[in-house]
Structure formats: structure tokens, C-alpha cells
Coordinates of N, CA, C and O in Angstrom, one line a residue:
M223 N 45.5 146.7 -80.6 CA 45.2 147.3 -80.2 C 45.0 149.0 -80.7 O 46.7 149.3 -81.7
A224 N 44.7 149.4 -80.4 CA 44.8 150.8 -80.3 C 45.4 152.3 -79.4 O 46.5 150.7 -78.6
R225 N 45.2 153.2 -79.5 CA 46.5 154.0 -78.3 C 45.7 153.6 -77.5 O 46.8 152.9 -76.3
R226 N 44.8 153.6 -77.0 CA 44.4 152.3 -75.4 C 45.5 151.8 -75.2 O 46.5 150.9 -74.1
G227 N 45.1 150.4 -75.7 CA 45.8 149.3 -75.8 C 47.9 149.6 -75.6 O 48.4 149.0 -74.6
L228 N 48.5 150.2 -76.6 CA 49.7 150.3 -76.4 C 49.8 151.3 -74.9 O 51.0 151.2 -74.3
L229 N 49.4 152.5 -74.5 CA 49.5 152.9 -73.0 C 49.6 151.6 -71.9 O 50.1 151.8 -71.0
N230 N 47.9 150.9 -72.0 CA 48.1 150.0 -71.0 C 49.5 149.0 -71.2 O 50.1 148.9 -70.0
A231 N 49.7 148.2 -72.1 CA 51.3 148.4 -72.1 C 52.7 148.6 -72.1 O 53.5 148.3 -71.2
A232 N 52.4 149.8 -72.2 CA 53.2 151.3 -72.1 C 53.7 151.0 -69.9 O 54.8 151.7 -69.7
L233 N 52.5 151.3 -69.2 CA 52.3 151.7 -67.7 C 53.0 149.9 -67.9 O 53.9 150.3 -66.2
G234 N 52.9 149.2 -68.4 CA 53.1 147.8 -67.8 C 54.4 147.9 -67.2 O 54.5 147.3 -66.4
V235 N 54.7 147.8 -68.7 CA 56.8 147.5 -68.7 C 56.9 148.9 -67.8 O 58.1 148.8 -67.0
E236 N 56.9 149.7 -67.7 CA 57.2 151.2 -66.4 C 56.7 150.6 -65.7 O 57.6 151.0 -64.5
I237 N 55.2 150.5 -65.0 CA 56.3 149.5 -63.6 C 57.1 148.6 -63.4 O 56.8 148.3 -61.9
R238 N 56.7 147.6 -64.0 CA 57.1 146.0 -64.2 C 58.9 146.6 -63.7 O 60.1 146.4 -63.2
A239 N 59.2 148.4 -64.4 CA 60.6 148.8 -65.4 C 61.3 149.2 -63.3 O 62.3 148.4 -62.0
R240 N 59.4 149.6 -62.5 CA 59.9 150.0 -61.8 C 60.3 149.5 -60.9 O 60.7 150.4 -59.7
R241 N 59.6 147.7 -60.4 CA 59.3 147.5 -59.6 C 60.2 147.2 -59.6 O 61.8 146.0 -58.3
L242 N 61.1 146.2 -59.9 CA 62.9 145.7 -60.4 C 63.2 146.2 -59.9 O 64.3 146.3 -58.9
E243 N 64.0 147.7 -60.5 CA 64.3 149.4 -59.7 C 64.3 149.0 -58.3 O 65.2 149.0 -57.3
A244 N 63.2 148.8 -57.7 CA 63.1 149.1 -55.9 C 63.3 147.7 -54.8 O 63.1 147.5 -54.4
G245 N 63.1 146.5 -56.2 CA 63.5 145.1 -55.5 C 62.8 144.5 -55.5 O 63.2 143.5 -54.2
L246 N 61.7 144.6 -55.4 CA 60.5 144.3 -54.9 C 60.2 142.5 -55.8 O 60.1 142.7 -57.5
S247 N 59.1 141.7 -55.6 CA 58.6 140.9 -56.5 C 57.5 141.4 -56.8 O 56.1 142.5 -56.1
Q248 N 56.9 140.9 -57.5 CA 54.7 141.2 -57.9 C 54.5 141.3 -56.8 O 53.6 142.2 -56.3
Q249 N 54.6 140.3 -55.6 CA 54.2 139.7 -54.7 C 53.7 140.9 -53.9 O 52.7 141.2 -53.1
Q250 N 55.1 141.2 -53.2 CA 55.5 142.4 -52.9 C 54.4 143.7 -52.1 O 54.4 144.5 -52.0
L251 N 55.0 144.2 -54.3 CA 55.0 145.2 -54.9 C 52.8 144.9 -54.2 O 51.7 146.1 -54.2
W252 N 52.1 143.6 -55.1 CA 50.4 144.3 -54.8 C 50.1 144.6 -53.6 O 48.9 144.8 -53.4
T253 N 51.0 143.3 -53.1 CA 50.5 143.4 -50.9 C 50.6 144.6 -51.0 O 49.4 145.2 -49.9
R254 N 51.8 145.8 -51.0 CA 51.9 147.5 -51.2 C 50.4 147.8 -51.3 O 49.6 149.0 -50.7
A255 N 50.7 147.9 -53.3 CA 49.3 148.8 -53.7 C 48.0 147.6 -52.3 O 47.1 148.8 -53.7
E256 N 47.8 146.6 -52.3 CA 46.4 146.0 -51.8 C 45.4 146.0 -53.1 O 44.4 146.0 -52.9
L257 N 46.2 145.1 -54.0 CA 45.7 144.8 -55.6 C 45.6 143.3 -55.0 O 46.2 142.9 -54.6
P258 N 44.6 142.8 -55.5 CA 44.4 141.3 -55.9 C 45.5 141.0 -56.9 O 45.9 142.0 -57.2
K259 N 46.0 140.1 -56.9 CA 46.6 139.0 -57.3 C 46.7 139.4 -58.6 O 47.5 139.8 -59.5
N260 N 45.7 138.3 -59.4 CA 45.5 138.8 -60.4 C 45.0 140.2 -61.0 O 45.4 140.4 -62.6
V261 N 43.7 140.9 -60.5 CA 44.3 142.3 -61.1 C 46.0 143.4 -61.1 O 46.6 143.9 -62.0
Y262 N 46.3 142.6 -60.5 CA 47.4 143.3 -60.3 C 48.3 143.1 -61.4 O 48.9 142.9 -62.7
Q263 N 49.0 141.2 -61.5 CA 49.0 140.8 -63.3 C 49.0 141.0 -63.9 O 49.6 141.7 -65.2
R264 N 47.7 141.2 -63.9 CA 47.3 141.1 -66.0 C 47.4 143.2 -66.1 O 47.3 143.3 -66.9
L265 N 47.7 143.8 -64.7 CA 48.1 145.4 -65.1 C 49.5 145.3 -65.6 O 49.9 146.2 -66.4
E266 N 50.5 144.4 -64.7 CA 51.6 144.5 -65.5 C 51.6 144.5 -66.7 O 53.0 144.3 -67.5
G267 N 50.9 143.1 -67.0 CA 51.1 142.7 -68.4 C 50.5 143.8 -69.6 O 51.0 143.4 -70.0
G268 N 50.0 144.6 -69.0 CA 50.0 145.0 -69.7 C 48.3 145.2 -70.3 O 48.0 145.4 -72.0
Q269 N 47.2 144.1 -70.1 CA 46.0 143.4 -70.7 C 45.3 143.5 -69.6 O 44.2 143.4 -70.4
R270 N 45.8 144.9 -68.8 CA 44.2 145.7 -68.7 C 44.2 146.8 -68.4 O 45.1 147.6 -67.9
T271 N 43.2 147.4 -68.3 CA 43.1 149.0 -68.4 C 43.5 149.5 -67.1 O 42.1 148.5 -66.2
I272 N 44.5 150.8 -66.9 CA 44.1 150.6 -65.0 C 43.1 151.7 -64.5 O 43.1 152.7 -65.9
S273 N 43.6 151.8 -63.8 CA 42.3 153.1 -63.2 C 43.5 153.9 -62.4 O 43.9 153.8 -62.2
V274 N 42.0 155.3 -62.3 CA 43.8 156.2 -61.1 C 43.5 155.1 -59.8 O 44.9 155.9 -59.6
E275 N 43.0 154.7 -59.3 CA 43.3 154.9 -58.0 C 44.2 153.5 -58.4 O 44.6 152.9 -57.0
Q276 N 43.8 152.4 -59.1 CA 45.3 151.1 -59.1 C 46.5 151.9 -59.7 O 47.5 151.2 -58.5
L277 N 46.9 153.2 -60.3 CA 47.8 153.3 -60.8 C 48.4 154.7 -59.7 O 49.7 154.3 -58.5
D278 N 47.4 154.7 -57.9 CA 47.2 156.3 -57.7 C 48.3 154.5 -56.1 O 49.4 155.1 -55.6
A279 N 47.7 153.1 -55.8 CA 47.8 152.4 -54.6 C 49.6 152.4 -55.3 O 50.7 151.9 -54.6
I280 N 49.6 151.8 -56.4 CA 50.5 151.8 -57.3 C 52.2 152.8 -57.1 O 52.7 152.2 -56.9
A281 N 52.0 153.4 -57.6 CA 52.6 154.7 -57.6 C 53.3 154.7 -55.7 O 54.4 155.3 -56.0
E282 N 52.3 154.7 -55.4 CA 52.8 155.0 -53.4 C 53.2 154.0 -53.1 O 54.1 154.0 -52.4
A283 N 52.9 152.7 -53.1 CA 54.2 151.6 -52.5 C 55.4 151.9 -53.7 O 56.0 151.2 -53.2
L284 N 55.2 152.8 -54.5 CA 56.9 153.1 -55.2 C 57.4 153.6 -55.2 O 58.5 154.4 -56.0
E285 N 57.1 154.6 -54.1 CA 57.3 155.6 -53.0 C 58.0 156.6 -54.9 O 58.7 157.2 -54.8
T286 N 57.3 157.4 -55.8 CA 57.1 158.0 -57.1 C 55.6 157.7 -57.3 O 54.2 158.5 -55.9
T287 N 55.0 159.1 -58.3 CA 53.9 159.6 -58.4 C 53.5 159.1 -59.6 O 54.3 158.9 -60.6
M288 N 52.0 159.6 -60.0 CA 51.3 158.7 -60.9 C 51.4 159.4 -61.9 O 52.0 159.4 -63.2
D289 N 51.4 160.7 -63.0 CA 52.4 161.4 -62.6 C 54.0 161.0 -63.4 O 54.1 161.2 -65.1
D290 N 54.8 160.8 -62.4 CA 55.9 160.0 -63.2 C 56.2 158.9 -64.5 O 56.8 158.5 -64.8
I291 N 55.1 157.9 -64.1 CA 54.8 156.5 -64.0 C 54.8 157.1 -65.3 O 54.8 156.1 -66.4
A292 N 53.0 157.5 -65.8 CA 52.3 158.1 -67.0 C 53.6 158.8 -68.2 O 53.6 158.4 -68.9
A293 N 53.9 160.0 -67.5 CA 54.8 160.4 -68.5 C 56.5 159.3 -69.1 O 56.5 159.8 -69.9
A294 N 56.8 159.1 -68.1 CA 57.3 157.3 -68.8 C 56.8 156.6 -69.3 O 57.8 156.2 -69.8
A295 N 55.8 156.2 -69.4 CA 55.3 155.1 -69.8 C 55.0 156.1 -70.9 O 55.4 155.4 -72.7
K296 N 54.6 157.2 -71.7 CA 54.0 157.6 -73.0 C 55.7 157.9 -73.4 O 55.5 158.1 -74.6
N297 N 57.4 158.6 -72.7 CA 57.7 158.6 -73.5 C 58.4 157.3 -74.4 O 59.4 157.1 -75.0
R298 N 58.1 156.4 -73.9 CA 58.1 154.5 -73.5 C 57.9 154.6 -75.0 O 58.3 154.0 -76.3
I299 N 56.9 155.3 -75.5 CA 55.6 154.8 -76.6 C 56.2 156.4 -78.1 O 56.9 155.9 -78.7
A300 N 56.9 156.7 -77.4 CA 57.1 158.3 -78.0 C 58.5 157.2 -78.7 O 59.0 158.1 -80.1
R301 N 59.3 156.4 -77.9 CA 60.7 156.3 -78.8 C 60.4 155.2 -79.2 O 61.4 154.2 -79.8
G302 N 59.3 154.6 -79.6 CA 59.4 153.5 -80.5 C 59.3 151.7 -79.5 O 59.9 150.8 -80.1
E303 N 59.0 152.0 -78.0 CA 59.7 151.0 -77.3 C 59.1 149.7 -76.9 O 59.1 148.8 -77.0
I304 N 57.5 150.8 -77.0 CA 56.3 149.9 -76.9 C 55.5 148.5 -78.2 O 55.3 149.9 -78.9
R305 N 55.4 148.1 -78.3 CA 54.3 147.4 -80.0 C 53.2 146.8 -79.2 O 53.5 146.6 -77.7
T306 N 53.0 146.6 -79.9 CA 51.4 146.0 -79.9 C 51.7 144.5 -79.8 O 52.2 144.1 -80.7
R307 N 50.7 143.1 -78.9 CA 50.8 142.5 -79.7 C 50.9 142.1 -81.0 O 51.7 141.2 -81.5
A308 N 49.4 142.8 -81.9 CA 49.4 142.7 -83.3 C 51.0 142.8 -84.6 O 51.2 141.9 -84.8
E309 N 51.9 144.1 -83.7 CA 52.9 143.9 -84.9 C 53.9 142.9 -83.9 O 54.6 142.3 -85.2
R310 N 54.4 142.7 -82.6 CA 54.5 141.4 -82.3 C 55.1 140.3 -82.9 O 55.8 139.1 -83.6
A311 N 52.8 139.7 -83.0 CA 52.7 138.6 -83.7 C 53.2 138.4 -85.4 O 53.4 137.6 -85.9
A312 N 53.1 140.0 -85.8 CA 53.0 139.7 -87.4 C 55.0 139.9 -88.0 O 55.4 139.6 -88.9
D313 N 55.4 141.2 -86.6 CA 57.2 140.2 -86.9 C 57.5 138.7 -86.4 O 58.7 137.6 -87.5
E314 N 56.9 138.0 -85.6 CA 57.8 136.6 -85.6 C 57.0 135.4 -87.0 O 57.8 135.1 -87.3
L315 N 56.0 135.6 -87.2 CA 54.9 135.5 -88.5 C 56.2 136.3 -90.6 O 56.3 134.8 -90.8
R316 N 56.6 136.5 -90.0 CA 57.4 137.5 -90.8 C 58.3 137.0 -90.9 O 59.9 136.0 -92.0
A317 N 59.6 136.5 -89.6 CA 60.4 135.6 -89.7 C 61.2 133.8 -89.1 O 61.0 133.6 -89.7
A318 N 59.4 133.9 -89.4 CA 59.5 132.4 -89.4 C 59.4 131.8 -91.4 O 59.0 130.3 -90.9
I319 N 58.5 132.9 -92.3 CA 58.3 132.8 -93.3 C 59.6 133.4 -93.9 O 59.5 132.9 -95.1
G320 N 60.2 134.0 -93.4 CA 61.0 134.1 -94.0 C 61.5 135.4 -94.7 O 61.6 135.9 -96.3
F321 N 60.3 136.2 -95.0 CA 59.8 137.4 -95.5 C 60.3 138.6 -94.6 O 60.1 138.8 -93.3
D322 N 61.0 139.5 -95.4 CA 61.4 140.5 -94.8 C 61.3 141.8 -95.4 O 61.4 142.0 -96.7

């Protein structure tokens, strides 16, 4: 996963964190943002590249701005909080075979 995949993951983590902080279910947020269920779930899961329109709709539903969400996601990357699926899989493999 390249930088884009890392950013997708970070945006998904940030959107989920803000949704939970707002006390909203996934369904409440995708309804407010007027997004299809499967699209929203893939966005929050970091499995889909988010469009500007989708990020704007989600930000509005969360009563924040796209800039705030994007900046927070980039900060998560800078702090090393976001790992790619490949990195997580490699860690799991190392743990399974006892290689540290």
C-alpha cells in the first residue's frame, strides 16, 4: 500500500473516531451524509479512496470541515498510528513464527 492507501486508512480511522465521539452509528452518519451504505463502510474501513464530495458530505454530517479531518488524518500518519495491511500482516506472521 502506497501513500494513498495510507491516507485512505488514516481518513477512515479519523472519520470513525469522530463518528464515535459524536455518538453516531454508521447508519446515522451515512444517512446524514447521503452516502450508500457500502460506500460509507468502505470509506470508514480505509478500503476506498474518498472523493472531495464524499469527504465534504461526511464533514458536514459531523459538523466539522474537510480540512480538519484531513489534517487530523495526516497527523495520525506522522505519529505512526496508521499501518498498512501489509505491515500488519507481516507483524502477525512474525508473531506466529516467533520471529522478533
